[in-house]
Each structure stands twice: as C-alpha cells, then as structure tokens.
PDB file of C-alpha atoms in Angstrom:
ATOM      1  CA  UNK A   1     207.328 -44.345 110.618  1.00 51.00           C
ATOM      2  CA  UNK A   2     207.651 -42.468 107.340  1.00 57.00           C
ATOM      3  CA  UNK A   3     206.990 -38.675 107.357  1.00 59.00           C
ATOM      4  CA  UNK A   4     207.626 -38.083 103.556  1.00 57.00           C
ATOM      5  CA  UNK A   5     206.486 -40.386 100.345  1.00 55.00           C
ATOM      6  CA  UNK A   6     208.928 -41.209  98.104  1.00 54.00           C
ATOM      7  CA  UNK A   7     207.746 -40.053  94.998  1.00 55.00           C
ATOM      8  CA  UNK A   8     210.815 -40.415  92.892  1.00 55.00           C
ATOM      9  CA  UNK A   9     209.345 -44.069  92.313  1.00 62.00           C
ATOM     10  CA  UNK A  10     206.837 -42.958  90.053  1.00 64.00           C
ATOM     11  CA  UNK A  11     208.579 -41.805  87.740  1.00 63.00           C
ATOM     12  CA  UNK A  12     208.912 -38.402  85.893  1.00 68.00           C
ATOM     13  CA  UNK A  13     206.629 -35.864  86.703  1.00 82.00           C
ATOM     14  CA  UNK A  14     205.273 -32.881  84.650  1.00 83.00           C
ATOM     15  CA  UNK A  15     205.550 -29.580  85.750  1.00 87.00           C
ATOM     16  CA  UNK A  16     204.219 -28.051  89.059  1.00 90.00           C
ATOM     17  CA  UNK A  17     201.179 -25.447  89.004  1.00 92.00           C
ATOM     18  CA  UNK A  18     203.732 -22.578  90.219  1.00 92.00           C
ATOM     19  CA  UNK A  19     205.886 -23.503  87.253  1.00 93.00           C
ATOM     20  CA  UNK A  20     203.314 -22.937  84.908  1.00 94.00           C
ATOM     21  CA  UNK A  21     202.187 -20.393  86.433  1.00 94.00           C
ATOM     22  CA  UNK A  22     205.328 -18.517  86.184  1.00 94.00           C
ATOM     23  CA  UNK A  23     206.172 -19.433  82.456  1.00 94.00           C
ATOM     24  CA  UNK A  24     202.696 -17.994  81.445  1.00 95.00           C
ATOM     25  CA  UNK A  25     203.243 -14.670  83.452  1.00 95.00           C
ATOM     26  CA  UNK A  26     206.519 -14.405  81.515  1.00 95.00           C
ATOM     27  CA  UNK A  27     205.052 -15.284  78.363  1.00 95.00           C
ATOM     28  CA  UNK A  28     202.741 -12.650  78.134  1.00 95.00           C
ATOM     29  CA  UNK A  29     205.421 -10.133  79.569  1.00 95.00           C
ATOM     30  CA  UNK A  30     208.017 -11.375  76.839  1.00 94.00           C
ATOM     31  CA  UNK A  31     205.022 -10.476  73.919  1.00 93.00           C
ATOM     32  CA  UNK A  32     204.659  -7.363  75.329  1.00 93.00           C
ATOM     33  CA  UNK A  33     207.765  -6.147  75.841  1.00 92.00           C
ATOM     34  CA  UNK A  34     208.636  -8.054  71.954  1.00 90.00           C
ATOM     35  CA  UNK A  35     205.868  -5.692  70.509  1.00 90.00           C
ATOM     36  CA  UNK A  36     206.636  -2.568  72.339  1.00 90.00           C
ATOM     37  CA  UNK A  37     210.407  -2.370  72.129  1.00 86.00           C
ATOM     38  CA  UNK A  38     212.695  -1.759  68.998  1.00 86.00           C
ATOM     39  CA  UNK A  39     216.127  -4.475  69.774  1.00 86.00           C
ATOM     40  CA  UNK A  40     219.399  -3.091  68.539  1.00 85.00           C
ATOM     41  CA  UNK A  41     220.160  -6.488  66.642  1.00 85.00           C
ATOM     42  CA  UNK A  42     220.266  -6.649  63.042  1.00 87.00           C
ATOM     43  CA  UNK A  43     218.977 -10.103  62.304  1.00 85.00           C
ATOM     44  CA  UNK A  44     215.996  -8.968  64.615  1.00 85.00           C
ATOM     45  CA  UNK A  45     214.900  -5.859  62.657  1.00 83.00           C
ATOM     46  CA  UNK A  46     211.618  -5.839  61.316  1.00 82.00           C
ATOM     47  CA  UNK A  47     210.918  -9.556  62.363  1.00 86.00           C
ATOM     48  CA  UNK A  48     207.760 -10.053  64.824  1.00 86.00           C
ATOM     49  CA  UNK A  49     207.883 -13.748  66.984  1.00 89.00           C
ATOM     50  CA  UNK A  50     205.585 -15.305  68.721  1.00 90.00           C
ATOM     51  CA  UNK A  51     206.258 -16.321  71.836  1.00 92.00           C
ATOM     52  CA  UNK A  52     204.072 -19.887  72.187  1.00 92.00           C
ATOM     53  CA  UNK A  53     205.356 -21.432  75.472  1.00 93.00           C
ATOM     54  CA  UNK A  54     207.828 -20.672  77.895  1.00 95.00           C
ATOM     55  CA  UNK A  55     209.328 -23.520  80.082  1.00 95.00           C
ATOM     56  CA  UNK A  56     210.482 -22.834  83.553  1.00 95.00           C
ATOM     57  CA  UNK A  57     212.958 -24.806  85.305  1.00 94.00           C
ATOM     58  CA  UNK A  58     211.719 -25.881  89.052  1.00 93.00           C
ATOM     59  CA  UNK A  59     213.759 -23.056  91.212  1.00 93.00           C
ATOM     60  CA  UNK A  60     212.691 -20.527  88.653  1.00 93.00           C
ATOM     61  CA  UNK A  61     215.619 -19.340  87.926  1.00 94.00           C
ATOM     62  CA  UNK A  62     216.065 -20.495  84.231  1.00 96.00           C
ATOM     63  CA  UNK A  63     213.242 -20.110  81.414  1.00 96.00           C
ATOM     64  CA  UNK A  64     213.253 -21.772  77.820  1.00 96.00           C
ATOM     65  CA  UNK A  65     211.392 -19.712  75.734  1.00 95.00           C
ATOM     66  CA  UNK A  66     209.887 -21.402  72.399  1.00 95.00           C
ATOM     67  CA  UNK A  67     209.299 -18.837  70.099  1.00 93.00           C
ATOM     68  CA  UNK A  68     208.123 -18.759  66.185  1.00 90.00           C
ATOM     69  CA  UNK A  69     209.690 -16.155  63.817  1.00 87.00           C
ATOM     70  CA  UNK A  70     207.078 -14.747  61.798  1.00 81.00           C
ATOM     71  CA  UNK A  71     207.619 -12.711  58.468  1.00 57.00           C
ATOM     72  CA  UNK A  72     211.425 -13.814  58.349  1.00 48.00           C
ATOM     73  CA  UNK A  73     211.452 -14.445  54.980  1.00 45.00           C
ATOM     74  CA  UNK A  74     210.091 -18.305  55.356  1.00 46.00           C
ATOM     75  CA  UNK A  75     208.866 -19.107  51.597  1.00 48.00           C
ATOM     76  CA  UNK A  76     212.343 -18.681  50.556  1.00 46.00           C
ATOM     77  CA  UNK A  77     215.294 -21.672  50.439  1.00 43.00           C
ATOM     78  CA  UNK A  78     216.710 -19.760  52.702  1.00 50.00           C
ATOM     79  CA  UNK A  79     214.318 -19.997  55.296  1.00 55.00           C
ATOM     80  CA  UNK A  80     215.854 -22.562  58.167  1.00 60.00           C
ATOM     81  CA  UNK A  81     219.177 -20.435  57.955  1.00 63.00           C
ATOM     82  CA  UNK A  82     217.109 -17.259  58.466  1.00 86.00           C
ATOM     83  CA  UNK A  83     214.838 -19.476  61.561  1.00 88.00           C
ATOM     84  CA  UNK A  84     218.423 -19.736  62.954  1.00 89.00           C
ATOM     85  CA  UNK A  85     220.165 -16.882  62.854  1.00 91.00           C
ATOM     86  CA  UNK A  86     216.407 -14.708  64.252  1.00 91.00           C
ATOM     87  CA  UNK A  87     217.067 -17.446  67.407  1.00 93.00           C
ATOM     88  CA  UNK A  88     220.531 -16.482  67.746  1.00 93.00           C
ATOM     89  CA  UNK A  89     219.518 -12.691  67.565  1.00 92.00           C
ATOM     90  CA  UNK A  90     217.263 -13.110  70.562  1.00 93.00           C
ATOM     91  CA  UNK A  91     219.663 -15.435  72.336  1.00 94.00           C
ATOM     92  CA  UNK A  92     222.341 -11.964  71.793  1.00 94.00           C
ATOM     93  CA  UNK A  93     219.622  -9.486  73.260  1.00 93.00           C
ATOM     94  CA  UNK A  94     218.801 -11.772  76.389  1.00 93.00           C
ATOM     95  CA  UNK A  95     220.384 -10.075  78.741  1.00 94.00           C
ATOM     96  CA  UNK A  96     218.417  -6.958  77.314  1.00 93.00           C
ATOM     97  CA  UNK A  97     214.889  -8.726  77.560  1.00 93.00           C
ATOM     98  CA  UNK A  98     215.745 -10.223  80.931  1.00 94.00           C
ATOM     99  CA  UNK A  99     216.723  -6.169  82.096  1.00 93.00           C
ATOM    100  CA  UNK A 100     213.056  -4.900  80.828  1.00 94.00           C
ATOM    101  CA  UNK A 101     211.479  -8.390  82.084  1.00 94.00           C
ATOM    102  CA  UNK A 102     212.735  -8.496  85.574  1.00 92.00           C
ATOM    103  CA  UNK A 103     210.647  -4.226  85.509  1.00 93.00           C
ATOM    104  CA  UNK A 104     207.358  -5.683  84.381  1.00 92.00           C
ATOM    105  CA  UNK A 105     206.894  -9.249  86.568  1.00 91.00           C
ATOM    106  CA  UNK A 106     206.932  -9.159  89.684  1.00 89.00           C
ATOM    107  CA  UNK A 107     208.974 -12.327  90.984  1.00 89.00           C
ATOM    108  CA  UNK A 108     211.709 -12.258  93.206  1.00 90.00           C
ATOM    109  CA  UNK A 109     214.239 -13.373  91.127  1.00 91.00           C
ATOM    110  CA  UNK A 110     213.945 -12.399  87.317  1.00 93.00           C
ATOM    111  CA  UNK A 111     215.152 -15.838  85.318  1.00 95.00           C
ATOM    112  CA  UNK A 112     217.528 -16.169  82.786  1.00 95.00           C
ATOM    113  CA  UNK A 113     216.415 -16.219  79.548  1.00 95.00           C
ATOM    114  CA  UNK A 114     216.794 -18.739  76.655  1.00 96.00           C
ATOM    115  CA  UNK A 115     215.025 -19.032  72.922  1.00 95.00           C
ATOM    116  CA  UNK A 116     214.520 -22.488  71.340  1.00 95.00           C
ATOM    117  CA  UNK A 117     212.653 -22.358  67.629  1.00 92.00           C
ATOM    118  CA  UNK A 118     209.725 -23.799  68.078  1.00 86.00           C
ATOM    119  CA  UNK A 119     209.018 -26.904  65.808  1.00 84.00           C
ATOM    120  CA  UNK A 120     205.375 -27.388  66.495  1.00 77.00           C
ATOM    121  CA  UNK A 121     204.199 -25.149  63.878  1.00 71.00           C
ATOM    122  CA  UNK A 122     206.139 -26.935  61.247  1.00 74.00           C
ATOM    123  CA  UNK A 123     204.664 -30.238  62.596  1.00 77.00           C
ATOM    124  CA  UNK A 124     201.325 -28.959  62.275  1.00 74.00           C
ATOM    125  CA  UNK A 125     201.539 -27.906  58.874  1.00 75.00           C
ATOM    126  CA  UNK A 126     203.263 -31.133  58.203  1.00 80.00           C
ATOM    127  CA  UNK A 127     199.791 -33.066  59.157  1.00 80.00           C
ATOM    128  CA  UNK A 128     197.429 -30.816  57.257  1.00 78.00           C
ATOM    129  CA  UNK A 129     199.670 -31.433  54.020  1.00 82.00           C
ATOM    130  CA  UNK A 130     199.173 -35.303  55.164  1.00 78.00           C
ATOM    131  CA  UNK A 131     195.694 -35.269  55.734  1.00 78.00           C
ATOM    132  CA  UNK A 132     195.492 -32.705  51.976  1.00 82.00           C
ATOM    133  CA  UNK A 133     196.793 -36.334  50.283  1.00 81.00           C
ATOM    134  CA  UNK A 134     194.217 -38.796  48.502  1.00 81.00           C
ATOM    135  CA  UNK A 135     194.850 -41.647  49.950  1.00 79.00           C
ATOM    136  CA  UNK A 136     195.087 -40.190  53.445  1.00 74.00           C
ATOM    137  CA  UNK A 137     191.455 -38.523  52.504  1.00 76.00           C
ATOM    138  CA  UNK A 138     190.047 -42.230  51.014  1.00 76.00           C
ATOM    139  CA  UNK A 139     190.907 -43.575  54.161  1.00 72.00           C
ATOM    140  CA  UNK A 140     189.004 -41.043  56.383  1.00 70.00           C
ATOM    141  CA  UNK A 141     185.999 -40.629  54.624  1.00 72.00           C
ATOM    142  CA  UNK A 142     185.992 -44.173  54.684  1.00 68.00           C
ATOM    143  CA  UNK A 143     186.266 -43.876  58.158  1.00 63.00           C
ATOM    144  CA  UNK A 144     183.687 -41.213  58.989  1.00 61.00           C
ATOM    145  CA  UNK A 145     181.145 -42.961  56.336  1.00 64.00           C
ATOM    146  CA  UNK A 146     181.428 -46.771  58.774  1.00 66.00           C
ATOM    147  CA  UNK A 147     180.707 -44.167  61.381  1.00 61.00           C
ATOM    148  CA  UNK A 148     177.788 -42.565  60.436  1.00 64.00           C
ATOM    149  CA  UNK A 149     176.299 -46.147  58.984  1.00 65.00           C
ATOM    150  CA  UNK A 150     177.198 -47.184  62.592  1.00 64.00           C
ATOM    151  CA  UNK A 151     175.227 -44.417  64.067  1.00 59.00           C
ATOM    152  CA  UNK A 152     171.957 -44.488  61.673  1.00 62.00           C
ATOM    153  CA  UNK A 153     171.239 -48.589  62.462  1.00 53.00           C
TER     154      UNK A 153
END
C-alpha cells in the first residue's frame, strides 16, 4: 500500500503558498529598507528601483529579486549599460541589504540575496507601441466593431 503520491509525474509545479508568502514579506521589506537607507555604492546614488517580484527558492534560503531601475538615465543610448551596471551595484551591496533585511523580517533564516533586471516593463511598453501601430489598430477595431454587431442582433 502506498503512503505518499508520487507527484513528480505531473510535471513542474509552481510555487508553494509559503514561498510566496515569503517573497512578498521580503518584497515589501527590500522597498522599505531601498527608500529609507542611503547605499555606499556609486552606481547606486541617487537611483530609486522598484522592487516588482521576489522569487524564493523552496528551503528559503535563496531569493531572486527582480527589480526595475527607475530615473537611471533610461532615454539615453546609454541606457542598457546604465540597467546593468545599477544591477551589479545592488548585487555589490547584498550582503548589506541581507544585514538590515534579516532586522526587519522575521524568518528564521534571512536568505541570500540576488537582483535580476526585470524585463517585464520593457515588454509591456513593447505591446503598447504594437497596439499604437495602424494596422495593429485596423485590425482591432475591426475586431471590437464584429463584436458589438454580434451583440446588437
């Protein structure tokens, strides 16, 4: 008789209710402790980020933070290179934000820390430029028009 299912059969699974859990409680503590505290890294200074989603892995011992640099100079050329060096600033102060982290959570074992540039944001802005061209446009107001017809009969 089986005690246990075997759920590695199913296939991946997303993450577990404690996992979110946890990345939330650290998100909010990272945005705090981003807007309170002045980091002693150049490519940091003067450069608020928002922290969007934090990943934890399943022990809790390891969180991916995806964060968004905002007024880093991004309507420049320039801009990617300045994305990237902002990441590697935060990456340098980890150890730093994982000290004043592990004082405001309350977890029993504060996680290391590490930031990924969050791509989402460019994605997004990416689709509202697609859905800005005309022929994109034609097609959904042709669209919503067959729908409305659809709705009227």
């Amino acid at each position: 008789m089986k005690r246990h299912s075997d759920k590695s059969k199913d296939g991946p699974t997303g993450p577990s209710q404690r996992q979110l859990r946890a990345g939330e409680l650290i998100r909010h503590a990272l945005v705090d402790i981003l807007r309170e505290e002045e980091l002693a890294d150049e490519a940091l200074a003067g450069v608020s980020v928002t922290v969007s989603e934090v990943r934890m892995s399943p022990d809790l011992k390891h969180a991916i933070c995806f964060v968004e640099p905002l007024g880093a100079g991004l309507a420049d050329q320039g801009a990617s290179q300045n994305v990237d060096e902002i990441i590697k600033g935060l990456n340098r102060v980890a150890k730093f934000l994982r000290g004043r982290l592990g004082r405001s959570i309350d977890m029993k074992f504060t996680p290391d820390l590490k930031f990924i540039h969050d791509e989402s944001f460019g994605t997004a802005a990416y689709m509202d430029k697609l859905f800005l061209d005309p022929r994109v446009r034609q097609d959904t107001e042709r669209r919503l028009s067959d729908v409305l017809d659809e709705d009227e009969d």
